[in-house]
Tab-separated table of C-alpha atoms and ligand atoms in Angstrom:
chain	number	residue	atom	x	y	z
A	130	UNK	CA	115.597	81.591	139.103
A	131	UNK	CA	113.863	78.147	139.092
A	132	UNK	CA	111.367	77.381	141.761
A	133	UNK	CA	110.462	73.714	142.657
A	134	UNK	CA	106.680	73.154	143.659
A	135	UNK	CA	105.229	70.191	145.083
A	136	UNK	CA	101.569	70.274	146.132
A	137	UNK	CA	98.914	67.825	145.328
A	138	UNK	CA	95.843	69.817	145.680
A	139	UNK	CA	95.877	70.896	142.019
A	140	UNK	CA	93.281	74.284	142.769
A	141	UNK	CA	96.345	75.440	144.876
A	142	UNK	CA	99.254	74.256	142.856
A	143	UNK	CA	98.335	76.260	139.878
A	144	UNK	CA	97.386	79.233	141.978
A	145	UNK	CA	100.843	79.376	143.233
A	146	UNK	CA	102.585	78.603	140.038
A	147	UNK	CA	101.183	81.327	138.648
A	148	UNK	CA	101.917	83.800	141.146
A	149	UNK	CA	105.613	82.543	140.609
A	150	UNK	CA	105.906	82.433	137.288
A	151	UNK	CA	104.459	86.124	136.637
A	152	UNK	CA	107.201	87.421	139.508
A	153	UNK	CA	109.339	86.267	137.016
A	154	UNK	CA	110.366	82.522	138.389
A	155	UNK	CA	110.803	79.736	136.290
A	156	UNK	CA	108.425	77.085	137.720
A	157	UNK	CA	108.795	73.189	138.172
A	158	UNK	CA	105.325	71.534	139.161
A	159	UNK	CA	104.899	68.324	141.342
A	160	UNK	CA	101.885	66.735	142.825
A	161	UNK	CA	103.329	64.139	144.577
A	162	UNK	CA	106.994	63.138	146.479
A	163	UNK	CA	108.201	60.498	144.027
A	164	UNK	CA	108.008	63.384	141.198
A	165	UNK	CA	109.064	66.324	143.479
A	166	UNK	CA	112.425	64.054	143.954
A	167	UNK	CA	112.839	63.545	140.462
A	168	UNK	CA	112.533	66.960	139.821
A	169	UNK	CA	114.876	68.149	142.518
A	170	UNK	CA	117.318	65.877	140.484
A	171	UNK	CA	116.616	66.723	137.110
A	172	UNK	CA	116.897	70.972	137.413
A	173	UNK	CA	119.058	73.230	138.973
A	174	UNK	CA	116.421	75.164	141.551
A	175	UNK	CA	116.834	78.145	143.047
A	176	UNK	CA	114.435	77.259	146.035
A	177	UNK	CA	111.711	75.220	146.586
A	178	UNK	CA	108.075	75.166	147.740
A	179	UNK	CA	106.989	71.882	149.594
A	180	UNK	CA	103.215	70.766	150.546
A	181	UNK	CA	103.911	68.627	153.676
A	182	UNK	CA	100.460	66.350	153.438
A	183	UNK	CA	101.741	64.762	150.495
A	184	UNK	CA	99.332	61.716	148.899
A	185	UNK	CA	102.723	58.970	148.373
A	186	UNK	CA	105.413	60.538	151.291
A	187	UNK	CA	105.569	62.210	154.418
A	188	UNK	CA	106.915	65.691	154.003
A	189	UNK	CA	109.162	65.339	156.153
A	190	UNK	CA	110.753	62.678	154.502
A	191	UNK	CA	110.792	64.587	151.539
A	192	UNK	CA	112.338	67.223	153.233
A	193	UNK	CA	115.237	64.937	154.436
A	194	UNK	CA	115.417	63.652	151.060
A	195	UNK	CA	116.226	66.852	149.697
A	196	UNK	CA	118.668	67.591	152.147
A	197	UNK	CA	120.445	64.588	151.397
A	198	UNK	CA	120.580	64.946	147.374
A	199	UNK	CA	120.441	68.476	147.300
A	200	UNK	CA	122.303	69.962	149.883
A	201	UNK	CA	121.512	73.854	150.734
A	202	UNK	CA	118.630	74.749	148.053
A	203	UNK	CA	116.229	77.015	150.600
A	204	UNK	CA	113.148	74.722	151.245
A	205	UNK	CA	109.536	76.613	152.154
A	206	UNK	CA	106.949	74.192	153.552
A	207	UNK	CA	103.451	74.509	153.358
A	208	UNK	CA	101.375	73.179	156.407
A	209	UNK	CA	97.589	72.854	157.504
A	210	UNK	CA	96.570	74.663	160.895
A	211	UNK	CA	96.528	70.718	162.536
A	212	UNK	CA	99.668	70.000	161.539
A	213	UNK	CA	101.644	71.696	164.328
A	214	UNK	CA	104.402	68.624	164.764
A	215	UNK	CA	104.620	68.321	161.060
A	216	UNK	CA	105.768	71.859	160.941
A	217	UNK	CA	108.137	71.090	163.642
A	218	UNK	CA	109.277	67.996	162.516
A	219	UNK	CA	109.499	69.695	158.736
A	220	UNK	CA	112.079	72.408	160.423
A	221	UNK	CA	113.889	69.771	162.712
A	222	UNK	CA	114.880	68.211	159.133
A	223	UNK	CA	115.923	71.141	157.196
A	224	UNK	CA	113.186	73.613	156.400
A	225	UNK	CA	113.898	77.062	156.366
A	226	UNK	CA	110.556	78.600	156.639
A	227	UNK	CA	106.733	77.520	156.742
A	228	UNK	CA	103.692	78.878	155.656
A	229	UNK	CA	100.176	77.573	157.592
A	230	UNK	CA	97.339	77.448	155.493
A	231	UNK	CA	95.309	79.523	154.173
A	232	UNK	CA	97.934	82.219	153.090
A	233	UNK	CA	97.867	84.864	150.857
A	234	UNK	CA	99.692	84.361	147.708
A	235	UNK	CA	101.357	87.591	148.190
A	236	UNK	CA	103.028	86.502	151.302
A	237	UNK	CA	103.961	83.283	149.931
A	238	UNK	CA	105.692	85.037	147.109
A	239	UNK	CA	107.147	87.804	149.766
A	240	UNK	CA	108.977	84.235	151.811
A	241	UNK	CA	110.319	82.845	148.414
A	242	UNK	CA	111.808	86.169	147.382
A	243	UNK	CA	113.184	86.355	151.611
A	244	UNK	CA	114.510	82.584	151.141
A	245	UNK	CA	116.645	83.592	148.143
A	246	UNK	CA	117.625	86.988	149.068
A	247	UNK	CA	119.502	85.331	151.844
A	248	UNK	CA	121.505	82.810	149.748
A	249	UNK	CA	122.289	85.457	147.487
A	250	UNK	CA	123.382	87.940	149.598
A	251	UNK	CA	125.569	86.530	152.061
A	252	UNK	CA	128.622	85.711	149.972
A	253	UNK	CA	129.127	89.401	149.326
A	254	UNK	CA	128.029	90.408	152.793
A	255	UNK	CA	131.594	91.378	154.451
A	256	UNK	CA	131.024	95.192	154.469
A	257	UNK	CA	133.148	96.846	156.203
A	258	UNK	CA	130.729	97.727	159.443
A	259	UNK	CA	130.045	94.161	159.783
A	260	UNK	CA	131.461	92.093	162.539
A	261	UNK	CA	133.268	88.716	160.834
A	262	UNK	CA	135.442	88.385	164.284
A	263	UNK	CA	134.940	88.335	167.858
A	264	UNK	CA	136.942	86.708	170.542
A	265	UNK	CA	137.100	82.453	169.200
A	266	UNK	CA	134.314	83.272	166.582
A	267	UNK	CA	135.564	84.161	162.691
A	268	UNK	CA	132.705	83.996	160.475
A	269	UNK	CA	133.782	83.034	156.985
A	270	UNK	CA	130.799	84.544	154.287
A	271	UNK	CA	132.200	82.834	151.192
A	272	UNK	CA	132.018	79.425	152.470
A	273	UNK	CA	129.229	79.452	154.983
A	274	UNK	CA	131.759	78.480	157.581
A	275	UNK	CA	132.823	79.480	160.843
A	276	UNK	CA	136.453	79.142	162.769
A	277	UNK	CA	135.063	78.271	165.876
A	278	UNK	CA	138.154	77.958	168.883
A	279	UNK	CA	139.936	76.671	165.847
A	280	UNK	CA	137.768	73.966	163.922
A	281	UNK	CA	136.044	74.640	160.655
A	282	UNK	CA	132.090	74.584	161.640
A	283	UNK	CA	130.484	74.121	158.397
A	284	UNK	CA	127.145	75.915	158.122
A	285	UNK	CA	123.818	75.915	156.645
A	286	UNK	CA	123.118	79.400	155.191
A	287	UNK	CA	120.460	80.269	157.695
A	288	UNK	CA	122.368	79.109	160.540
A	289	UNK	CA	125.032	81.416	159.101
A	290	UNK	CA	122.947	84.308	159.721
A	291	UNK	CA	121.373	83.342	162.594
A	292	UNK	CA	125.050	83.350	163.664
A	293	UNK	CA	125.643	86.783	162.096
A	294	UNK	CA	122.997	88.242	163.471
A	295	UNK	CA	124.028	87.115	167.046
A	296	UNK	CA	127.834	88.018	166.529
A	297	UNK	CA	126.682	91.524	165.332
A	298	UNK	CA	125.202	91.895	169.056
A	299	UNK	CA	127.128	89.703	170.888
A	300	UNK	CA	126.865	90.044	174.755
A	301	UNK	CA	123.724	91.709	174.002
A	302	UNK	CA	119.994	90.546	173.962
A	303	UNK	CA	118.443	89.910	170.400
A	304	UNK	CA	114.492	89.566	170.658
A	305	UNK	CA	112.694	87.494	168.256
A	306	UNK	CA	111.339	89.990	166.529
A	307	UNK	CA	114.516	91.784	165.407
A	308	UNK	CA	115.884	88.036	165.118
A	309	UNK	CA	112.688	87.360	161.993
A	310	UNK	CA	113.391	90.496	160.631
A	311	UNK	CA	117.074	90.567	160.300
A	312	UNK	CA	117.470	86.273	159.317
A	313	UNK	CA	113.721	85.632	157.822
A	314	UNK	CA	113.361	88.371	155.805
A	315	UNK	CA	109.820	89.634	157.561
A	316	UNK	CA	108.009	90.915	160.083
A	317	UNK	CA	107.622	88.884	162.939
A	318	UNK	CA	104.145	86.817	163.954
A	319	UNK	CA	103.933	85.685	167.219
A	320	UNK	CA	105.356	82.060	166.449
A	321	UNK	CA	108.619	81.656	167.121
A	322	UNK	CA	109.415	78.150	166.832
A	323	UNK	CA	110.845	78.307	163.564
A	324	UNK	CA	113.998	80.584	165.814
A	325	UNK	CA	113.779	77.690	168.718
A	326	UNK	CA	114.700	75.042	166.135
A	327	UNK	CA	117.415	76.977	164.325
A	328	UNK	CA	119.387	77.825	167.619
A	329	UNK	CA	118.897	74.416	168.465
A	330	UNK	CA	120.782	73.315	165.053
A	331	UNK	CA	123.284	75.546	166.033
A	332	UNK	CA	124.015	74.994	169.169
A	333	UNK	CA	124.582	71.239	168.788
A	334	UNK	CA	127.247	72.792	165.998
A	335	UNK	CA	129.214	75.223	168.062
A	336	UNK	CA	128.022	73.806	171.943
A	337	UNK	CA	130.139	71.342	173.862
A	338	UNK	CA	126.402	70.314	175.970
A	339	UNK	CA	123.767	71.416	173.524
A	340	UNK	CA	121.761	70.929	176.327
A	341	UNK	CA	123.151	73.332	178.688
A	342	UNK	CA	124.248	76.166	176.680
A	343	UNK	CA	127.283	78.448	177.612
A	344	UNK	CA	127.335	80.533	174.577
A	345	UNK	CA	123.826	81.224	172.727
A	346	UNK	CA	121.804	81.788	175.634
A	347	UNK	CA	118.208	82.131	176.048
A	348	UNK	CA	116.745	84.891	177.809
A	349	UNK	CA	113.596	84.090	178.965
A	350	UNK	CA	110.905	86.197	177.929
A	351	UNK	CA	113.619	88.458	175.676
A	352	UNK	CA	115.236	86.541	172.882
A	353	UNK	CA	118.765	85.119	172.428
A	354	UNK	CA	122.159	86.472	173.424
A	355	UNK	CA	125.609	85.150	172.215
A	356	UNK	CA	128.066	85.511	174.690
A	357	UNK	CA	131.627	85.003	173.690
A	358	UNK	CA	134.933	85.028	175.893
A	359	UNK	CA	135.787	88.567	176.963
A	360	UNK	CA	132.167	90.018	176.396
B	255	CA	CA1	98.316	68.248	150.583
């Protein structure tokens, strides 16, 4: 498994390289965008690590970048405490997950190994107590799509199981909490943003109005619900 890592504060970078590389991971170092892109082109990564104060690019531009050349590869970013729109903003373009700094290098390892458990596991995930079908919904495992009132809704692998998590208790409430444990990979914290902007992607996927939701609900106060025809 080859890990991409782009952070300019060198003291850090090889810190975290090092916890990666004796988990096993083969390691690609960046300090800066412009090399982190080159990078991303050059190998065939498993997942990536991303500082978002970088010295030559916005991290967030980076992050789009990466999108754009490199399609699904699960993206980690690394923010400072003040950088609470960054982190946002870093999600709103494609992040999967985010780490605020200081962390321990333990739990930075614990989201990389959460990040690629879920793109490895999904394509074998139709077991047979799993729920693939409800009502308009078919969720498709193999190819990260759904059949959605018949149109293909391609999907980004988290959004997938954001989805499958919902479908598995559809008409029911899903709180947060089981919501990180079950998609993320960990226990919860008390932020749940990164959840806010991943039903948002999905919703403008699967929603006629986005905006006014008629099938992944909020509950205030209680988590999400997906409510299909005939629940
Ligand atoms: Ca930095």
């Amino acid at each position: 498994m080859r890990i991409l890592l782009v952070e300019d504060d060198e003291t850090l970078r090889s810190g975290l390289a090092s916890r990666l590389r004796a988990a096993g991971f083969a390691v690609e170092e960046a300090a800066n965008g412009t090399d982190g892109l080159y990078m991303a082109k050059e190998f065939p990564l498993d997942a990536a690590v991303l500082d978002l104060g970088l010295p030559d690019m916005d991290g967030v531009d980076l992050i789009r970048s990466l999108r754009r050349d490199g399609g699904e590869v699960p993206l980690l970013v690394l923010t400072a405490r003040d950088q609470w729109q960054a982190k946002v903003e870093g999600l709103e373009a494609g992040a999967d997950d985010y780490l605020t700094k200081p962390f321990e290098l333990e739990e930075m390892l614990a989201r990389v190994r959460a990040l690629l458990r879920r793109t490895d596991r999904i394509p074998q995930a139709a077991k047979h107590s799993e729920i693939l079908n409800y009502g308009p919904l078919t969720l498709i495992p193999e190819r990260f799509e759904a059949i959605w009132f018949d149109n293909t809704v391609k999907l980004t692998h988290l959004e997938f199981e954001l989805l499958h998590c919902l479908l598995q208790r559809h008409g029911q409430t899903v709180s947060p909490s089981e919501i990180l444990k079950e998609v993320w990979g960990y226990d919860p914290n008390d932020d749940i943003e990164t959840i806010r902007v991943h039903v948002r992607h999905l919703r403008t996927k699967i929603e006629p109005d986005p905006r006014h939701p008629k099938y992944i609900k909020t509950v205030y106060g209680a988590g999400y619900c997906l409510e299909l025809p005939g629940d």
